[in-house]
mmCIF file of C-alpha atoms in Angstrom:
data_model
loop_
_atom_site.group_PDB
_atom_site.id
_atom_site.type_symbol
_atom_site.label_atom_id
_atom_site.label_comp_id
_atom_site.label_asym_id
_atom_site.label_seq_id
_atom_site.Cartn_x
_atom_site.Cartn_y
_atom_site.Cartn_z
ATOM 1 C CA UNK A 1 5.310 -14.065 9.710
ATOM 2 C CA UNK A 2 8.109 -11.330 9.381
ATOM 3 C CA UNK A 3 10.358 -14.132 7.588
ATOM 4 C CA UNK A 4 7.601 -15.060 5.087
ATOM 5 C CA UNK A 5 7.211 -11.527 4.435
ATOM 6 C CA UNK A 6 10.888 -11.086 3.669
ATOM 7 C CA UNK A 7 10.864 -14.355 1.635
ATOM 8 C CA UNK A 8 8.159 -13.217 -0.501
ATOM 9 C CA UNK A 9 9.974 -9.866 -0.997
ATOM 10 C CA UNK A 10 12.997 -11.821 -2.134
ATOM 11 C CA UNK A 11 10.701 -13.577 -4.737
ATOM 12 C CA UNK A 12 9.640 -10.330 -6.100
ATOM 13 C CA UNK A 13 13.216 -8.944 -6.182
ATOM 14 C CA UNK A 14 14.345 -12.148 -7.732
ATOM 15 C CA UNK A 15 11.770 -11.565 -10.723
ATOM 16 C CA UNK A 16 13.677 -8.316 -11.355
ATOM 17 C CA UNK A 17 17.123 -9.854 -10.825
ATOM 18 C CA UNK A 18 17.109 -13.717 -11.717
ATOM 19 C CA UNK A 19 20.929 -13.846 -10.872
ATOM 20 C CA UNK A 20 22.856 -12.115 -8.156
ATOM 21 C CA UNK A 21 22.576 -11.466 -4.369
ATOM 22 C CA UNK A 22 20.278 -8.484 -4.568
ATOM 23 C CA UNK A 23 17.173 -10.604 -3.678
ATOM 24 C CA UNK A 24 19.041 -11.705 -0.483
ATOM 25 C CA UNK A 25 19.725 -8.268 0.569
ATOM 26 C CA UNK A 26 15.970 -7.479 -0.010
ATOM 27 C CA UNK A 27 14.989 -10.205 2.413
ATOM 28 C CA UNK A 28 17.754 -8.772 4.946
ATOM 29 C CA UNK A 29 16.499 -5.019 4.448
ATOM 30 C CA UNK A 30 12.751 -6.317 5.421
ATOM 31 C CA UNK A 31 13.479 -8.693 8.453
ATOM 32 C CA UNK A 32 16.220 -5.869 9.686
ATOM 33 C CA UNK A 33 14.011 -2.867 9.240
ATOM 34 C CA UNK A 34 13.572 -0.786 12.449
ATOM 35 C CA UNK A 35 9.782 -0.749 11.862
ATOM 36 C CA UNK A 36 9.611 -4.313 11.542
ATOM 37 C CA UNK A 37 11.526 -4.918 14.479
ATOM 38 C CA UNK A 38 9.565 -2.430 16.497
ATOM 39 C CA UNK A 39 6.202 -3.424 15.317
ATOM 40 C CA UNK A 40 6.661 -7.243 15.696
ATOM 41 C CA UNK A 41 9.382 -7.929 18.344
ATOM 42 C CA UNK A 42 8.925 -4.753 20.553
ATOM 43 C CA UNK A 43 5.397 -3.962 20.290
ATOM 44 C CA UNK A 44 3.834 -7.452 19.611
ATOM 45 C CA UNK A 45 1.586 -5.975 16.677
ATOM 46 C CA UNK A 46 0.217 -8.250 13.747
ATOM 47 C CA UNK A 47 0.844 -5.734 10.969
ATOM 48 C CA UNK A 48 3.234 -8.255 9.255
ATOM 49 C CA UNK A 49 0.267 -10.690 8.989
ATOM 50 C CA UNK A 50 -1.996 -8.619 6.745
ATOM 51 C CA UNK A 51 0.998 -6.890 5.089
ATOM 52 C CA UNK A 52 2.303 -10.303 4.116
ATOM 53 C CA UNK A 53 -0.947 -10.963 2.351
ATOM 54 C CA UNK A 54 -0.435 -7.765 0.619
ATOM 55 C CA UNK A 55 3.290 -8.811 -0.481
ATOM 56 C CA UNK A 56 1.823 -12.227 -1.613
ATOM 57 C CA UNK A 57 -0.938 -10.564 -3.740
ATOM 58 C CA UNK A 58 1.603 -8.183 -5.352
ATOM 59 C CA UNK A 59 3.952 -11.368 -6.014
ATOM 60 C CA UNK A 60 0.948 -13.230 -7.683
ATOM 61 C CA UNK A 61 -0.021 -10.220 -9.783
ATOM 62 C CA UNK A 62 3.725 -9.977 -10.922
ATOM 63 C CA UNK A 63 3.457 -13.495 -12.176
ATOM 64 C CA UNK A 64 0.032 -13.035 -13.546
ATOM 65 C CA UNK A 65 -1.877 -15.298 -11.266
ATOM 66 C CA UNK A 66 -5.063 -13.652 -10.490
ATOM 67 C CA UNK A 67 -6.662 -16.043 -8.315
ATOM 68 C CA UNK A 68 -3.946 -16.795 -5.645
ATOM 69 C CA UNK A 69 -3.499 -12.804 -5.685
ATOM 70 C CA UNK A 70 -6.914 -12.014 -4.857
ATOM 71 C CA UNK A 71 -7.192 -14.821 -2.258
ATOM 72 C CA UNK A 72 -3.927 -13.373 -0.695
ATOM 73 C CA UNK A 73 -5.705 -10.088 -0.563
ATOM 74 C CA UNK A 74 -8.638 -11.770 0.822
ATOM 75 C CA UNK A 75 -6.512 -13.175 3.551
ATOM 76 C CA UNK A 76 -4.914 -9.961 4.307
ATOM 77 C CA UNK A 77 -8.209 -8.114 4.670
ATOM 78 C CA UNK A 78 -9.774 -10.813 6.981
ATOM 79 C CA UNK A 79 -6.831 -9.775 9.687
ATOM 80 C CA UNK A 80 -6.915 -5.927 9.121
ATOM 81 C CA UNK A 81 -9.055 -3.334 7.169
ATOM 82 C CA UNK A 82 -5.712 -1.636 6.400
ATOM 83 C CA UNK A 83 -5.376 -4.354 3.767
ATOM 84 C CA UNK A 84 -7.526 -1.949 1.738
ATOM 85 C CA UNK A 85 -4.436 0.438 1.073
ATOM 86 C CA UNK A 86 -3.819 -1.964 -1.989
ATOM 87 C CA UNK A 87 -7.230 -1.487 -3.136
ATOM 88 C CA UNK A 88 -6.217 1.351 -5.659
ATOM 89 C CA UNK A 89 -3.892 -1.119 -7.560
ATOM 90 C CA UNK A 90 -6.588 -3.826 -7.622
ATOM 91 C CA UNK A 91 -9.075 -1.127 -9.220
ATOM 92 C CA UNK A 92 -6.266 -0.365 -11.642
ATOM 93 C CA UNK A 93 -5.889 -4.029 -12.580
ATOM 94 C CA UNK A 94 -9.764 -4.216 -13.060
ATOM 95 C CA UNK A 95 -10.085 -1.259 -15.251
ATOM 96 C CA UNK A 96 -7.047 -2.314 -17.332
ATOM 97 C CA UNK A 97 -8.682 -5.685 -17.502
ATOM 98 C CA UNK A 98 -5.706 -7.643 -15.963
ATOM 99 C CA UNK A 99 -8.169 -9.253 -13.383
ATOM 100 C CA UNK A 100 -11.688 -10.610 -14.002
ATOM 101 C CA UNK A 101 -14.371 -8.507 -11.917
ATOM 102 C CA UNK A 102 -16.137 -12.130 -11.004
ATOM 103 C CA UNK A 103 -12.904 -13.081 -9.160
ATOM 104 C CA UNK A 104 -13.177 -10.244 -6.760
ATOM 105 C CA UNK A 105 -15.996 -12.230 -5.211
ATOM 106 C CA UNK A 106 -13.025 -14.397 -3.793
ATOM 107 C CA UNK A 107 -12.104 -11.499 -1.367
ATOM 108 C CA UNK A 108 -15.427 -11.759 0.540
ATOM 109 C CA UNK A 109 -15.475 -15.320 0.408
ATOM 110 C CA UNK A 110 -12.213 -15.665 2.133
ATOM 111 C CA UNK A 111 -13.357 -13.242 4.864
ATOM 112 C CA UNK A 112 -16.494 -15.179 5.354
ATOM 113 C CA UNK A 113 -14.556 -18.234 5.672
ATOM 114 C CA UNK A 114 -12.124 -16.654 8.115
ATOM 115 C CA UNK A 115 -15.175 -15.678 10.527
ATOM 116 C CA UNK A 116 -16.805 -19.072 10.537
ATOM 117 C CA UNK A 117 -14.664 -20.324 13.590
ATOM 118 C CA UNK A 118 -15.767 -17.598 15.943
ATOM 119 C CA UNK A 119 -19.226 -17.648 14.690
ATOM 120 C CA UNK A 120 -19.440 -21.478 15.537
ATOM 121 C CA UNK A 121 -17.953 -20.641 18.936
ATOM 122 C CA UNK A 122 -20.979 -18.430 19.689
ATOM 123 C CA UNK A 123 -20.090 -14.765 18.542
ATOM 124 C CA UNK A 124 -22.937 -13.058 16.631
ATOM 125 C CA UNK A 125 -22.229 -13.310 13.000
ATOM 126 C CA UNK A 126 -23.685 -9.455 12.492
ATOM 127 C CA UNK A 127 -20.841 -8.325 14.872
ATOM 128 C CA UNK A 128 -18.400 -10.396 12.956
ATOM 129 C CA UNK A 129 -19.317 -8.943 9.790
ATOM 130 C CA UNK A 130 -19.637 -5.304 10.611
ATOM 131 C CA UNK A 131 -16.510 -5.226 12.936
ATOM 132 C CA UNK A 132 -14.685 -2.886 10.727
ATOM 133 C CA UNK A 133 -17.396 -0.347 10.824
ATOM 134 C CA UNK A 134 -17.420 -0.582 14.586
ATOM 135 C CA UNK A 135 -13.747 -0.020 14.822
ATOM 136 C CA UNK A 136 -13.671 2.927 12.605
ATOM 137 C CA UNK A 137 -15.614 5.060 15.102
ATOM 138 C CA UNK A 138 -13.313 3.917 17.983
ATOM 139 C CA UNK A 139 -10.907 6.989 17.919
ATOM 140 C CA UNK A 140 -11.968 10.433 17.427
ATOM 141 C CA UNK A 141 -8.422 11.754 16.353
ATOM 142 C CA UNK A 142 -7.413 13.002 12.961
ATOM 143 C CA UNK A 143 -3.928 11.405 13.216
ATOM 144 C CA UNK A 144 -3.042 8.916 15.927
ATOM 145 C CA UNK A 145 0.831 9.280 15.642
ATOM 146 C CA UNK A 146 0.722 9.124 11.739
ATOM 147 C CA UNK A 147 3.209 11.243 9.763
ATOM 148 C CA UNK A 148 0.642 12.488 7.574
ATOM 149 C CA UNK A 149 -1.002 15.670 6.433
ATOM 150 C CA UNK A 150 -3.426 15.704 9.399
ATOM 151 C CA UNK A 151 -0.485 16.417 11.626
ATOM 152 C CA UNK A 152 -0.839 19.986 10.798
ATOM 153 C CA UNK A 153 -4.622 20.131 11.348
ATOM 154 C CA UNK A 154 -5.949 20.774 14.873
ATOM 155 C CA UNK A 155 -7.956 18.097 16.222
ATOM 156 C CA UNK A 156 -10.932 20.423 16.985
ATOM 157 C CA UNK A 157 -11.893 20.356 13.156
ATOM 158 C CA UNK A 158 -12.386 16.544 13.432
ATOM 159 C CA UNK A 159 -16.007 16.515 12.523
ATOM 160 C CA UNK A 160 -15.473 18.764 9.449
ATOM 161 C CA UNK A 161 -12.183 17.470 8.377
ATOM 162 C CA UNK A 162 -13.081 13.728 8.519
ATOM 163 C CA UNK A 163 -15.603 13.492 5.607
ATOM 164 C CA UNK A 164 -13.512 15.962 3.543
ATOM 165 C CA UNK A 165 -10.548 13.598 3.876
ATOM 166 C CA UNK A 166 -12.596 10.550 3.071
ATOM 167 C CA UNK A 167 -14.210 12.459 0.018
ATOM 168 C CA UNK A 168 -10.634 13.328 -1.012
ATOM 169 C CA UNK A 169 -9.198 9.778 -0.619
ATOM 170 C CA UNK A 170 -12.064 8.188 -2.834
ATOM 171 C CA UNK A 171 -11.587 10.989 -5.527
ATOM 172 C CA UNK A 172 -7.862 10.247 -5.586
ATOM 173 C CA UNK A 173 -8.361 6.594 -5.844
ATOM 174 C CA UNK A 174 -10.753 7.168 -8.979
ATOM 175 C CA UNK A 175 -8.552 9.763 -10.651
ATOM 176 C CA UNK A 176 -5.658 7.488 -10.369
ATOM 177 C CA UNK A 177 -7.543 4.595 -11.887
ATOM 178 C CA UNK A 178 -9.001 6.965 -14.560
ATOM 179 C CA UNK A 179 -5.641 8.439 -15.369
ATOM 180 C CA UNK A 180 -3.929 4.892 -15.550
ATOM 181 C CA UNK A 181 -6.990 3.639 -17.809
ATOM 182 C CA UNK A 182 -6.507 6.343 -20.100
ATOM 183 C CA UNK A 183 -2.921 5.806 -20.478
ATOM 184 C CA UNK A 184 -1.671 3.659 -23.532
ATOM 185 C CA UNK A 185 1.110 2.179 -21.717
ATOM 186 C CA UNK A 186 1.140 -1.365 -20.580
ATOM 187 C CA UNK A 187 1.513 -2.275 -17.062
ATOM 188 C CA UNK A 188 4.933 -3.946 -16.730
ATOM 189 C CA UNK A 189 6.324 -5.373 -13.804
ATOM 190 C CA UNK A 190 8.186 -2.473 -12.892
ATOM 191 C CA UNK A 191 5.075 -0.141 -13.207
ATOM 192 C CA UNK A 192 3.174 -2.620 -11.111
ATOM 193 C CA UNK A 193 5.629 -2.132 -8.261
ATOM 194 C CA UNK A 194 5.670 1.503 -8.764
ATOM 195 C CA UNK A 195 1.675 1.704 -8.789
ATOM 196 C CA UNK A 196 1.683 -0.674 -5.717
ATOM 197 C CA UNK A 197 4.094 1.616 -3.876
ATOM 198 C CA UNK A 198 1.682 4.635 -4.710
ATOM 199 C CA UNK A 199 -1.186 2.618 -3.443
ATOM 200 C CA UNK A 200 0.150 1.779 0.032
ATOM 201 C CA UNK A 201 2.056 5.321 0.398
ATOM 202 C CA UNK A 202 -0.782 7.824 -0.369
ATOM 203 C CA UNK A 203 -3.744 5.930 1.308
ATOM 204 C CA UNK A 204 -2.393 6.326 4.725
ATOM 205 C CA UNK A 205 -1.069 9.756 4.134
ATOM 206 C CA UNK A 206 -4.367 11.389 2.859
ATOM 207 C CA UNK A 207 -6.720 9.412 5.009
ATOM 208 C CA UNK A 208 -7.568 10.613 8.409
ATOM 209 C CA UNK A 209 -7.654 8.693 11.696
ATOM 210 C CA UNK A 210 -4.625 6.863 11.064
ATOM 211 C CA UNK A 211 -2.204 5.328 13.347
ATOM 212 C CA UNK A 212 1.669 5.415 13.058
ATOM 213 C CA UNK A 213 1.716 1.353 12.244
ATOM 214 C CA UNK A 214 -0.474 1.921 8.977
ATOM 215 C CA UNK A 215 2.480 2.792 6.974
ATOM 216 C CA UNK A 216 3.774 -0.620 7.755
ATOM 217 C CA UNK A 217 2.875 -1.796 3.972
ATOM 218 C CA UNK A 218 4.719 1.355 2.954
ATOM 219 C CA UNK A 219 7.679 0.488 4.682
ATOM 220 C CA UNK A 220 7.939 -2.809 3.089
ATOM 221 C CA UNK A 221 6.934 -1.543 -0.424
ATOM 222 C CA UNK A 222 9.503 1.100 -0.014
ATOM 223 C CA UNK A 223 12.342 -1.425 0.000
ATOM 224 C CA UNK A 224 11.013 -3.434 -2.986
ATOM 225 C CA UNK A 225 10.636 -0.184 -4.775
ATOM 226 C CA UNK A 226 14.544 0.808 -3.869
ATOM 227 C CA UNK A 227 15.661 -2.340 -5.366
ATOM 228 C CA UNK A 228 13.572 -2.053 -8.548
ATOM 229 C CA UNK A 229 14.449 1.704 -8.970
ATOM 230 C CA UNK A 230 18.090 2.046 -7.196
ATOM 231 C CA UNK A 231 18.377 5.541 -8.280
ATOM 232 C CA UNK A 232 15.345 6.411 -6.027
ATOM 233 C CA UNK A 233 16.609 4.281 -3.230
ATOM 234 C CA UNK A 234 16.409 7.600 -0.968
ATOM 235 C CA UNK A 235 12.454 7.141 -1.198
ATOM 236 C CA UNK A 236 12.803 4.092 0.997
ATOM 237 C CA UNK A 237 15.008 5.818 3.320
ATOM 238 C CA UNK A 238 12.471 8.653 4.038
ATOM 239 C CA UNK A 239 9.516 6.241 4.365
ATOM 240 C CA UNK A 240 11.648 4.284 6.994
ATOM 241 C CA UNK A 241 12.859 7.116 8.880
ATOM 242 C CA UNK A 242 9.259 8.810 8.867
ATOM 243 C CA UNK A 243 7.840 5.627 10.175
ATOM 244 C CA UNK A 244 10.667 5.101 12.787
ATOM 245 C CA UNK A 245 10.286 8.313 14.207
ATOM 246 C CA UNK A 246 6.356 8.198 14.695
ATOM 247 C CA UNK A 247 7.157 4.754 16.522
ATOM 248 C CA UNK A 248 9.141 6.737 18.907
ATOM 249 C CA UNK A 249 6.110 8.899 19.489
ATOM 250 C CA UNK A 250 7.519 12.252 19.716
ATOM 251 C CA UNK A 251 4.971 14.710 18.504
ATOM 252 C CA UNK A 252 7.328 17.435 16.947
ATOM 253 C CA UNK A 253 9.275 14.805 14.858
ATOM 254 C CA UNK A 254 6.117 12.963 13.544
ATOM 255 C CA UNK A 255 4.974 16.590 12.449
ATOM 256 C CA UNK A 256 8.033 17.367 10.882
ATOM 257 C CA UNK A 257 8.813 14.047 9.358
ATOM 258 C CA UNK A 258 5.360 14.176 7.675
ATOM 259 C CA UNK A 259 6.640 16.932 5.287
ATOM 260 C CA UNK A 260 9.679 14.770 3.655
ATOM 261 C CA UNK A 261 7.218 11.866 3.463
ATOM 262 C CA UNK A 262 4.780 14.053 1.570
ATOM 263 C CA UNK A 263 7.631 15.073 -0.632
ATOM 264 C CA UNK A 264 8.512 11.324 -1.150
ATOM 265 C CA UNK A 265 4.866 10.589 -2.008
ATOM 266 C CA UNK A 266 4.720 13.478 -4.510
ATOM 267 C CA UNK A 267 8.071 12.389 -6.043
ATOM 268 C CA UNK A 268 6.840 8.695 -6.630
ATOM 269 C CA UNK A 269 3.623 9.872 -8.204
ATOM 270 C CA UNK A 270 5.347 12.324 -10.499
ATOM 271 C CA UNK A 271 7.782 9.654 -11.708
ATOM 272 C CA UNK A 272 4.980 7.150 -12.576
ATOM 273 C CA UNK A 273 5.116 7.304 -16.307
ATOM 274 C CA UNK A 274 1.382 5.961 -16.347
ATOM 275 C CA UNK A 275 0.100 9.223 -14.993
ATOM 276 C CA UNK A 276 2.728 11.329 -16.836
ATOM 277 C CA UNK A 277 3.288 9.401 -20.155
ATOM 278 C CA UNK A 278 6.220 10.730 -22.269
ATOM 279 C CA UNK A 279 4.966 11.951 -25.577
ATOM 280 C CA UNK A 280 5.902 9.553 -28.672
ATOM 281 C CA UNK A 281 6.711 12.348 -31.344
ATOM 282 C CA UNK A 282 6.685 9.988 -34.073
ATOM 283 C CA UNK A 283 2.841 9.606 -33.899
ATOM 284 C CA UNK A 284 2.876 13.165 -34.735
ATOM 285 C CA UNK A 285 5.214 13.324 -37.948
ATOM 286 C CA UNK A 286 3.160 13.334 -41.085
ATOM 287 C CA UNK A 287 3.715 10.272 -43.208
ATOM 288 C CA UNK A 288 5.036 10.627 -46.635
#
C-alpha cells in the first residue's frame, strides 16, 4: 500500500510537472519517509491504507472526476475515521459547486458495502455501524503522543477541554469553507493542493484525543505541497520532523515540536490566497 500511495503522489506531482524527474523524486520521498517506514514496516500500522484513499481522492479531484474521488474517500473512511481529516476540503468543493451534493451519498454507500462481509459472518450490524462512536470514547487523553496544542494543557482538564476543542474544530471548518466560498478566486490545481494540506494538517492539530499516527496524511500531503510550492519546502521538513519525533515517544520533544508544527500550519493558512486574496486595484479605478 505504501507503494500505491507513492504512485498516487507521483501522479499528482506529474500533473504539475508533465516532464522531468520531479514526480519520481516525489514517489521516493513518500516511500522513504521516516514516518512511512516507522508506521508500516516497524509498527505494522495501517494508516497508509486510509491515507492512500485520501490521496486517490485528491488526485481525482485534480482531474475533475468527482465520482471516483468520493468513492476513494469512502474507501478511506471505511478503514479509519481519521479519513474525515479531508472533510473540510470536500465541504469547500461542495459550497463552491465543484461536486454535486447527491454524490456524497456514495460515501456512506461504500461504508455499508464494506461492513457487509463481517455482518454476514455474524457481527451485529448495529455494532458495525456505530463502531467509530464507540472507539471515540476508548481513551481519556487530550493528546496521545500527538504534537498539537493539547500537549500544553494538563489532562486534568479533559472533561472541560474536549467539548471546547470539538466546538473550535467545527467552527474552524465552517469558517474556512465560508471564507473560501466568499472568495472570487477559482480553485485551481495548486490551490486544491494548498487547501488539502491545510485540511489534513489543522484537523489533527486542533482536535483533542489525537494520536501521533494521525498526522500521517499530513506527512504525505506536506511532501506533495513541497513539490507544488518548492520555496516552501521547509514546511514538509517541519511536518516530517514533528511526526518522526512523536513516533519516538519522547514527551519533551513531542511538546517542543508542537510549536514549529503550529507555526507551519499558521504559515500555510496565511499563504492561501483564497483566504487572504490579493486586491485587484483595477476594480477600483474609475472608468473614463
